[in-house]
């Protein structure tokens, strides 16, 4: 790594100060996929009048939009978490680097060696530095003192101008100070905000669905609070709680459902579903006979602090156009009951969009060991001759 300030920095940056420094270098827009480590920065970015906030649906899109803006002589800074680096690598490696498009990246580092974090961040935490080095992207830790931060931005500018390559500033936990009062985040389209039209919480909907679903039902849950809330409602060995692999729950569920072994439901977030929107196309076209894709639509990334998602997505209406066997959209417990009954009697891929509020009281983390979650589900679904032992 070009430069490091080491773990345990005591200072923290004021998000407005960093945004001012970005504006002074002519960055008028920030394209981001949220991370809780970046919450204070994104919160301010989404509120400032002088900086446009572009909620990207995935990290590769954020990089591509910033690259596109460069062709038009504009500067867009990308903010994202290192778990999205894999997604961003494609446009970084096959667009920015070969074409010589400089893009400034602010990448929060989960799973930094020497710090405590969740196990699904281990691999990227250990390898982010090496991956950036290997692909040829200069990078440095973002210092957490104001003068050091400005200096680091200047160095990034010099390096991008010299090499015409992306440059990455790595952001560690606590690098940004929380504002005095956390601001409620406004979505891009406030008039269409799903949470304004519902009083049903995601946890409540999950509890209700869990009661209604048969015990043999496999449920795959997306990363973040959805997994935690299903666990809090009551664990079952048929539940696959995904932490990480954001956006992949739909396809994982589809993979299980296509085996025809069990009924499968996926509990997805709107942000996660958007990240791999193509899965809706694949599910609609699939031969899965018992697959229910539930999307909790709250118009934001609740699990990382409520940052707005791109637009307001009509998931059920879209799924219907795509050819799902059945779809429904609901915004209250009574509507959920009717919608669930309607869908339960239909064979084929089904999509249930539930408009929910954000949850003010987060459930605790799922305390299970990840390979055990996998092993116990495999033991139930896979034929005995393919049995696996715990790694
Ligand atoms: C590739 C990737 N990018 C970003 C994150 C950080 N992250 C974890 S949960 C989450 C928000 C999920 O939002 P959504 O799917 O809408 O569900 P909600 O929390 O609103 O229920 C984000 C952005 C991640 N885990 N992986």
Short mmCIF file of C-alpha atoms and ligand atoms in Angstrom, two decimals:
data_model
loop_
_atom_site.label_atom_id
_atom_site.label_comp_id
_atom_site.label_asym_id
_atom_site.label_seq_id
_atom_site.Cartn_x
_atom_site.Cartn_y
_atom_site.Cartn_z
CA UNK A 1 0.00 0.00 0.00
CA UNK A 2 1.27 3.47 -0.83
CA UNK A 3 0.61 4.94 2.54
CA UNK A 4 -1.05 3.88 5.76
CA UNK A 5 -2.06 5.45 9.01
CA UNK A 6 -2.56 2.13 10.82
CA UNK A 7 -5.55 0.98 12.89
CA UNK A 8 -6.74 2.79 15.97
CA UNK A 9 -6.74 6.36 14.69
CA UNK A 10 -8.20 8.60 17.36
CA UNK A 11 -9.46 11.48 15.22
CA UNK A 12 -12.54 11.37 13.03
CA UNK A 13 -13.44 13.43 10.01
CA UNK A 14 -16.30 15.84 9.68
CA UNK A 15 -18.30 14.69 6.62
CA UNK A 16 -19.01 18.29 5.57
CA UNK A 17 -15.32 19.08 5.62
CA UNK A 18 -14.60 16.17 3.26
CA UNK A 19 -17.48 17.15 0.96
CA UNK A 20 -16.17 20.72 0.87
CA UNK A 21 -12.74 19.40 -0.06
CA UNK A 22 -14.29 17.28 -2.82
CA UNK A 23 -16.29 20.24 -4.13
CA UNK A 24 -13.12 22.34 -4.15
CA UNK A 25 -11.67 19.70 -6.50
CA UNK A 26 -14.75 19.99 -8.70
CA UNK A 27 -16.53 16.80 -7.64
CA UNK A 28 -20.18 17.83 -7.90
CA UNK A 29 -21.66 14.37 -7.57
CA UNK A 30 -21.24 11.25 -5.44
CA UNK A 31 -22.32 7.82 -6.75
CA UNK A 32 -22.66 5.40 -3.87
CA UNK A 33 -23.75 2.03 -2.62
CA UNK A 34 -23.98 2.42 1.15
CA UNK A 35 -21.92 0.99 3.96
CA UNK A 36 -22.59 1.71 7.61
CA UNK A 37 -18.97 2.93 7.96
CA UNK A 38 -19.80 5.66 5.41
CA UNK A 39 -23.13 6.59 6.98
CA UNK A 40 -22.20 10.13 8.16
CA UNK A 41 -20.67 10.96 4.78
CA UNK A 42 -23.58 9.60 2.74
CA UNK A 43 -26.10 11.24 5.04
CA UNK A 44 -24.55 14.64 4.43
CA UNK A 45 -24.02 13.96 0.71
CA UNK A 46 -27.72 13.10 0.32
CA UNK A 47 -28.69 16.37 2.01
CA UNK A 48 -26.31 18.92 0.58
CA UNK A 49 -27.69 21.15 -2.11
CA UNK A 50 -24.29 21.67 -3.69
CA UNK A 51 -23.49 17.96 -4.20
CA UNK A 52 -25.70 15.55 -6.15
CA UNK A 53 -26.18 12.14 -4.62
CA UNK A 54 -26.57 9.26 -7.07
CA UNK A 55 -27.77 6.05 -5.37
CA UNK A 56 -26.24 3.37 -7.60
CA UNK A 57 -27.87 -0.06 -7.70
CA UNK A 58 -24.48 -1.78 -7.47
CA UNK A 59 -20.84 -0.84 -7.15
CA UNK A 60 -19.99 -1.61 -10.78
CA UNK A 61 -22.72 0.76 -11.84
CA UNK A 62 -21.34 3.50 -9.56
CA UNK A 63 -17.89 3.13 -11.16
CA UNK A 64 -19.39 3.06 -14.67
CA UNK A 65 -21.49 6.18 -14.08
CA UNK A 66 -18.41 7.98 -12.76
CA UNK A 67 -16.42 6.80 -15.80
CA UNK A 68 -19.18 7.98 -18.12
CA UNK A 69 -19.23 11.36 -16.41
CA UNK A 70 -15.47 11.70 -17.00
CA UNK A 71 -16.06 11.42 -20.77
CA UNK A 72 -18.38 14.40 -20.42
CA UNK A 73 -15.76 16.38 -18.49
CA UNK A 74 -17.50 15.92 -15.14
CA UNK A 75 -16.22 14.51 -11.89
CA UNK A 76 -18.15 11.96 -9.87
CA UNK A 77 -16.64 10.44 -6.73
CA UNK A 78 -17.59 6.83 -5.94
CA UNK A 79 -18.31 5.72 -2.37
CA UNK A 80 -18.71 2.04 -1.60
CA UNK A 81 -17.76 -0.86 0.68
CA UNK A 82 -14.94 -3.30 -0.11
CA UNK A 83 -17.46 -6.15 -0.30
CA UNK A 84 -18.57 -4.53 -3.56
CA UNK A 85 -15.05 -4.42 -4.94
CA UNK A 86 -15.62 -7.66 -6.85
CA UNK A 87 -18.58 -6.10 -8.62
CA UNK A 88 -16.64 -2.90 -9.31
CA UNK A 89 -13.60 -4.79 -10.61
CA UNK A 90 -15.16 -5.51 -13.97
CA UNK A 91 -15.55 -1.86 -15.04
CA UNK A 92 -12.34 -0.92 -13.21
CA UNK A 93 -10.27 -3.60 -14.94
CA UNK A 94 -11.87 -3.61 -18.37
CA UNK A 95 -13.00 0.00 -18.72
CA UNK A 96 -11.19 2.48 -16.47
CA UNK A 97 -7.72 0.94 -16.61
CA UNK A 98 -7.44 0.04 -20.32
CA UNK A 99 -9.17 3.24 -21.50
CA UNK A 100 -7.33 5.46 -19.07
CA UNK A 101 -10.34 6.78 -17.16
CA UNK A 102 -9.47 8.19 -13.74
CA UNK A 103 -12.15 7.68 -11.10
CA UNK A 104 -11.78 8.59 -7.42
CA UNK A 105 -12.97 5.80 -5.12
CA UNK A 106 -13.72 6.03 -1.41
CA UNK A 107 -13.85 2.42 -0.27
CA UNK A 108 -14.72 1.49 3.30
CA UNK A 109 -12.78 -1.51 4.51
CA UNK A 110 -14.77 -4.12 6.37
CA UNK A 111 -12.84 -6.99 7.89
CA UNK A 112 -9.59 -5.09 8.25
CA UNK A 113 -6.99 -7.43 9.75
CA UNK A 114 -6.53 -6.71 13.44
CA UNK A 115 -10.09 -5.46 13.90
CA UNK A 116 -13.24 -7.34 14.93
CA UNK A 117 -15.85 -7.69 12.23
CA UNK A 118 -18.30 -10.25 10.94
CA UNK A 119 -16.81 -13.40 9.39
CA UNK A 120 -18.26 -12.77 5.94
CA UNK A 121 -15.96 -9.75 5.67
CA UNK A 122 -12.76 -11.73 6.39
CA UNK A 123 -11.73 -12.54 2.83
CA UNK A 124 -12.18 -9.06 1.37
CA UNK A 125 -10.70 -7.49 4.50
CA UNK A 126 -7.53 -9.52 4.04
CA UNK A 127 -7.26 -9.07 0.28
CA UNK A 128 -8.49 -5.58 -0.63
CA UNK A 129 -4.97 -4.11 -0.51
CA UNK A 130 -3.54 -6.93 -2.62
CA UNK A 131 -6.36 -6.87 -5.17
CA UNK A 132 -5.92 -3.15 -5.73
CA UNK A 133 -2.17 -3.60 -6.00
CA UNK A 134 -2.53 -6.48 -8.45
CA UNK A 135 -4.90 -4.63 -10.77
CA UNK A 136 -2.73 -1.52 -10.60
CA UNK A 137 -4.88 0.93 -8.68
CA UNK A 138 -2.88 3.20 -6.38
CA UNK A 139 -4.44 3.44 -2.96
CA UNK A 140 -3.91 4.87 0.49
CA UNK A 141 -5.75 5.03 3.78
CA UNK A 142 -7.82 8.16 4.15
CA UNK A 143 -6.21 10.01 7.07
CA UNK A 144 -8.69 11.01 9.75
CA UNK A 145 -7.23 14.42 10.50
CA UNK A 146 -8.50 17.29 8.31
CA UNK A 147 -5.07 18.36 7.03
CA UNK A 148 -4.04 14.78 6.24
CA UNK A 149 -7.32 14.21 4.45
CA UNK A 150 -6.81 17.24 2.21
CA UNK A 151 -3.25 16.15 1.53
CA UNK A 152 -4.47 12.65 0.61
CA UNK A 153 -7.03 14.10 -1.81
CA UNK A 154 -4.32 16.22 -3.40
CA UNK A 155 -2.11 13.19 -3.79
CA UNK A 156 -5.05 11.30 -5.36
CA UNK A 157 -5.53 14.19 -7.80
CA UNK A 158 -1.86 14.28 -8.74
CA UNK A 159 -1.73 10.54 -9.24
CA UNK A 160 -4.92 10.41 -11.32
CA UNK A 161 -3.71 13.27 -13.52
CA UNK A 162 -0.29 11.66 -13.93
CA UNK A 163 -1.35 8.08 -14.58
CA UNK A 164 -4.93 8.56 -15.88
CA UNK A 165 -6.04 5.72 -13.66
CA UNK A 166 -8.56 5.30 -10.85
CA UNK A 167 -7.28 6.07 -7.35
CA UNK A 168 -8.67 4.58 -4.18
CA UNK A 169 -8.82 6.07 -0.70
CA UNK A 170 -9.53 3.39 1.87
CA UNK A 171 -11.82 4.32 4.73
CA UNK A 172 -11.69 2.57 8.05
CA UNK A 173 -14.33 2.18 10.72
CA UNK A 174 -15.00 5.39 12.62
CA UNK A 175 -13.24 7.55 10.04
CA UNK A 176 -16.30 9.83 9.87
CA UNK A 177 -17.82 11.46 12.90
CA UNK A 178 -21.56 11.16 13.35
CA UNK A 179 -23.34 14.49 12.96
CA UNK A 180 -24.85 16.05 16.11
CA UNK A 181 -28.32 14.78 15.20
CA UNK A 182 -28.61 12.07 12.59
CA UNK A 183 -30.66 13.47 9.72
CA UNK A 184 -33.61 11.57 8.38
CA UNK A 185 -32.64 10.67 4.84
CA UNK A 186 -34.87 11.72 2.01
CA UNK A 187 -35.40 9.32 -0.85
CA UNK A 188 -35.07 10.43 -4.44
CA UNK A 189 -38.83 10.46 -4.99
CA UNK A 190 -40.47 11.42 -1.69
CA UNK A 191 -43.99 11.42 -3.10
CA UNK A 192 -43.62 7.78 -4.13
CA UNK A 193 -42.00 6.63 -0.94
CA UNK A 194 -43.37 3.22 0.05
CA UNK A 195 -42.84 3.80 3.77
CA UNK A 196 -45.18 6.79 3.63
CA UNK A 197 -47.99 4.49 2.56
CA UNK A 198 -47.60 1.66 5.05
CA UNK A 199 -47.50 1.09 8.77
CA UNK A 200 -46.40 -2.53 8.51
CA UNK A 201 -42.85 -3.16 9.69
CA UNK A 202 -40.55 -5.69 8.04
CA UNK A 203 -40.17 -7.58 11.35
CA UNK A 204 -43.95 -7.84 11.72
CA UNK A 205 -44.37 -9.10 8.16
CA UNK A 206 -41.58 -11.63 8.70
CA UNK A 207 -43.19 -12.91 11.90
CA UNK A 208 -46.53 -13.29 10.13
CA UNK A 209 -45.02 -15.09 7.13
CA UNK A 210 -43.02 -17.40 9.39
CA UNK A 211 -46.20 -18.46 11.22
CA UNK A 212 -48.03 -19.14 7.95
CA UNK A 213 -45.29 -21.03 6.14
CA UNK A 214 -44.98 -24.78 6.57
CA UNK A 215 -42.01 -25.99 8.65
CA UNK A 216 -40.47 -27.73 5.65
CA UNK A 217 -40.35 -24.41 3.74
CA UNK A 218 -36.81 -23.35 2.94
CA UNK A 219 -36.32 -19.63 3.52
CA UNK A 220 -33.28 -17.78 2.21
CA UNK A 221 -32.84 -14.33 3.74
CA UNK A 222 -30.89 -11.38 2.39
CA UNK A 223 -28.03 -9.74 4.25
CA UNK A 224 -28.69 -7.19 6.98
CA UNK A 225 -31.69 -6.80 9.22
CA UNK A 226 -33.93 -9.24 7.31
CA UNK A 227 -31.76 -12.20 8.32
CA UNK A 228 -31.63 -10.99 11.90
CA UNK A 229 -35.38 -10.49 12.11
CA UNK A 230 -36.19 -13.97 10.84
CA UNK A 231 -33.74 -15.46 13.34
CA UNK A 232 -35.30 -13.38 16.13
CA UNK A 233 -38.75 -14.67 15.11
CA UNK A 234 -37.55 -18.24 15.65
CA UNK A 235 -34.75 -20.26 14.08
CA UNK A 236 -35.33 -23.35 11.95
CA UNK A 237 -32.83 -25.63 10.27
CA UNK A 238 -34.51 -24.87 6.95
CA UNK A 239 -33.49 -21.21 7.15
CA UNK A 240 -30.47 -20.01 5.22
CA UNK A 241 -29.44 -16.66 6.65
CA UNK A 242 -27.16 -14.90 4.20
CA UNK A 243 -24.84 -12.29 5.60
CA UNK A 244 -22.87 -10.73 2.78
CA UNK A 245 -23.41 -11.85 -0.84
CA UNK A 246 -25.79 -8.90 -1.11
CA UNK A 247 -28.19 -9.31 -4.01
CA UNK A 248 -27.65 -13.06 -4.31
CA UNK A 249 -30.47 -14.37 -2.07
CA UNK A 250 -32.92 -14.51 -4.99
CA UNK A 251 -30.61 -16.59 -7.15
CA UNK A 252 -29.57 -18.85 -4.25
CA UNK A 253 -33.24 -19.51 -3.51
CA UNK A 254 -33.90 -20.10 -7.18
CA UNK A 255 -31.04 -22.59 -7.31
CA UNK A 256 -32.61 -24.56 -4.46
CA UNK A 257 -36.13 -24.25 -5.86
CA UNK A 258 -35.08 -25.55 -9.29
CA UNK A 259 -34.11 -28.85 -7.60
CA UNK A 260 -37.78 -29.27 -6.78
CA UNK A 261 -36.92 -30.70 -3.34
CA UNK A 262 -38.81 -28.25 -1.18
CA UNK A 263 -40.95 -25.14 -1.37
CA UNK A 264 -38.59 -22.17 -1.26
CA UNK A 265 -39.15 -18.58 -0.20
CA UNK A 266 -36.63 -15.76 -0.44
CA UNK A 267 -36.91 -12.79 1.90
CA UNK A 268 -35.20 -10.00 -0.01
CA UNK A 269 -34.60 -6.27 0.40
CA UNK A 270 -35.43 -3.78 -2.34
CA UNK A 271 -31.81 -2.58 -2.44
CA UNK A 272 -30.52 -6.14 -2.64
CA UNK A 273 -33.06 -7.14 -5.31
CA UNK A 274 -32.05 -4.08 -7.36
CA UNK A 275 -28.42 -5.08 -7.12
CA UNK A 276 -29.17 -8.16 -9.23
CA UNK A 277 -32.37 -7.18 -10.94
CA UNK A 278 -31.65 -9.73 -13.68
CA UNK A 279 -32.53 -12.51 -11.24
CA UNK A 280 -36.17 -11.50 -11.65
CA UNK A 281 -35.88 -12.28 -15.36
CA UNK A 282 -34.24 -15.63 -14.62
CA UNK A 283 -36.82 -16.55 -11.99
CA UNK A 284 -39.74 -15.65 -14.27
CA UNK A 285 -38.31 -17.85 -17.02
CA UNK A 286 -37.41 -20.69 -14.67
CA UNK A 287 -39.04 -24.06 -14.28
CA UNK A 288 -39.15 -23.67 -10.48
CA UNK A 289 -42.53 -24.94 -9.38
CA UNK A 290 -42.55 -23.68 -5.80
CA UNK A 291 -40.61 -20.45 -5.53
CA UNK A 292 -41.85 -17.39 -3.68
CA UNK A 293 -39.71 -14.25 -3.93
CA UNK A 294 -40.73 -11.84 -1.17
CA UNK A 295 -39.33 -8.32 -1.54
CA UNK A 296 -39.60 -5.97 1.43
CA UNK A 297 -39.85 -2.60 -0.22
CA UNK A 298 -38.96 0.25 2.16
CA UNK A 299 -37.47 2.59 -0.43
CA UNK A 300 -34.10 2.62 1.29
CA UNK A 301 -31.09 0.67 2.53
CA UNK A 302 -32.39 0.30 6.05
CA UNK A 303 -29.61 -1.96 7.31
CA UNK A 304 -26.86 0.59 6.64
CA UNK A 305 -28.65 3.67 7.90
CA UNK A 306 -31.61 4.34 5.61
CA UNK A 307 -29.87 5.78 2.56
CA UNK A 308 -32.23 6.25 -0.40
CA UNK A 309 -32.40 3.66 -3.15
CA UNK A 310 -32.61 4.62 -6.79
CA UNK A 311 -36.17 5.71 -7.59
CA UNK A 312 -39.23 3.83 -6.47
CA UNK A 313 -39.42 0.36 -7.98
CA UNK A 314 -42.77 -1.38 -8.65
CA UNK A 315 -41.43 -4.90 -8.11
CA UNK A 316 -44.75 -6.78 -8.35
CA UNK A 317 -45.85 -4.93 -11.49
CA UNK A 318 -42.44 -5.56 -13.07
CA UNK A 319 -42.53 -9.25 -12.16
CA UNK A 320 -45.94 -9.55 -13.74
CA UNK A 321 -44.65 -8.07 -17.00
CA UNK A 322 -41.71 -10.45 -16.85
CA UNK A 323 -44.05 -13.42 -16.76
CA UNK A 324 -44.07 -14.62 -13.13
CA UNK A 325 -46.86 -17.14 -12.55
CA UNK A 326 -48.41 -14.82 -9.97
CA UNK A 327 -47.61 -11.53 -8.26
CA UNK A 328 -49.08 -9.38 -5.51
CA UNK A 329 -48.29 -6.16 -3.72
CA UNK A 330 -49.47 -5.32 -0.21
CA UNK A 331 -48.98 -2.60 2.39
CA UNK A 332 -50.80 -3.83 5.52
CA UNK A 333 -51.24 -7.02 7.49
CA UNK A 334 -54.76 -7.53 6.14
CA UNK A 335 -53.53 -7.09 2.58
CA UNK A 336 -50.61 -9.41 3.29
CA UNK A 337 -52.98 -12.18 4.36
CA UNK A 338 -55.06 -11.85 1.20
CA UNK A 339 -51.99 -11.60 -1.03
CA UNK A 340 -50.33 -14.60 0.57
CA UNK A 341 -53.43 -16.76 0.17
CA UNK A 342 -53.74 -15.73 -3.46
CA UNK A 343 -50.12 -16.66 -4.20
CA UNK A 344 -49.96 -19.82 -2.08
CA UNK A 345 -52.40 -21.65 -4.37
CA UNK A 346 -50.44 -20.89 -7.57
CA UNK A 347 -47.68 -23.14 -8.88
CA UNK A 348 -44.54 -21.63 -10.45
CA UNK A 349 -42.42 -18.60 -9.61
CA UNK A 350 -44.32 -16.00 -7.60
CA UNK A 351 -43.36 -12.57 -6.34
CA UNK A 352 -44.78 -10.85 -3.31
CA UNK A 353 -43.87 -7.19 -2.79
CA UNK A 354 -44.52 -5.99 0.75
CA UNK A 355 -44.28 -2.28 1.41
CA UNK A 356 -42.78 -1.89 4.85
CA UNK A 357 -41.56 0.77 7.23
CA UNK A 358 -37.95 0.89 8.35
CA UNK A 359 -37.19 -0.69 11.69
CA UNK A 360 -36.03 1.64 14.44
CA UNK A 361 -34.96 -1.18 16.77
CA UNK A 362 -32.48 -3.48 15.06
CA UNK A 363 -32.56 -7.16 16.05
CA UNK A 364 -29.28 -8.65 17.32
CA UNK A 365 -26.92 -10.42 14.93
CA UNK A 366 -27.55 -14.05 14.01
CA UNK A 367 -25.21 -15.89 16.40
CA UNK A 368 -24.81 -19.05 14.28
CA UNK A 369 -21.54 -20.13 12.70
CA UNK A 370 -21.81 -19.70 8.91
CA UNK A 371 -20.64 -23.18 7.76
CA UNK A 372 -23.08 -24.74 10.22
CA UNK A 373 -25.99 -22.83 8.72
CA UNK A 374 -24.95 -24.27 5.36
CA UNK A 375 -24.27 -27.79 6.59
CA UNK A 376 -27.61 -28.22 8.33
CA UNK A 377 -29.57 -27.13 5.25
CA UNK A 378 -27.47 -29.30 2.95
CA UNK A 379 -28.10 -32.27 5.26
CA UNK A 380 -31.83 -31.87 4.77
CA UNK A 381 -31.95 -31.23 1.05
CA UNK A 382 -29.11 -33.11 -0.59
CA UNK A 383 -29.20 -36.86 -1.26
CA UNK A 384 -27.29 -38.87 1.41
CA UNK A 385 -24.53 -39.86 -1.03
CA UNK A 386 -23.58 -36.17 -1.38
CA UNK A 387 -23.39 -35.63 2.40
CA UNK A 388 -20.79 -33.14 3.62
CA UNK A 389 -19.08 -32.74 6.97
CA UNK A 390 -18.53 -29.43 8.70
CA UNK A 391 -15.36 -27.74 7.37
C1 LIG B 1 -21.87 -5.77 -2.37
C2 LIG B 1 -22.31 -5.09 -1.12
N1 LIG B 1 -22.46 -3.76 -1.10
C3 LIG B 1 -22.85 -3.12 0.02
C4 LIG B 1 -23.09 -3.83 1.16
C5 LIG B 1 -23.48 -3.13 2.46
N2 LIG B 1 -24.88 -3.42 2.82
C6 LIG B 1 -25.22 -4.36 3.74
S1 LIG B 1 -26.83 -4.42 4.04
C7 LIG B 1 -27.13 -3.17 2.97
C8 LIG B 1 -28.50 -2.59 2.79
C9 LIG B 1 -29.50 -3.58 2.29
O1 LIG B 1 -30.63 -2.86 1.84
P1 LIG B 1 -31.94 -3.60 1.37
O2 LIG B 1 -31.60 -4.79 0.56
O3 LIG B 1 -32.84 -2.61 0.75
O4 LIG B 1 -32.56 -4.15 2.72
P2 LIG B 1 -33.03 -3.32 4.03
O5 LIG B 1 -31.84 -3.18 4.86
O6 LIG B 1 -33.61 -2.02 3.56
O7 LIG B 1 -34.07 -4.20 4.61
C10 LIG B 1 -25.95 -2.72 2.37
C11 LIG B 1 -25.86 -1.62 1.36
C12 LIG B 1 -22.90 -5.23 1.11
N3 LIG B 1 -23.10 -6.03 2.17
N4 LIG B 1 -22.51 -5.83 -0.03
#
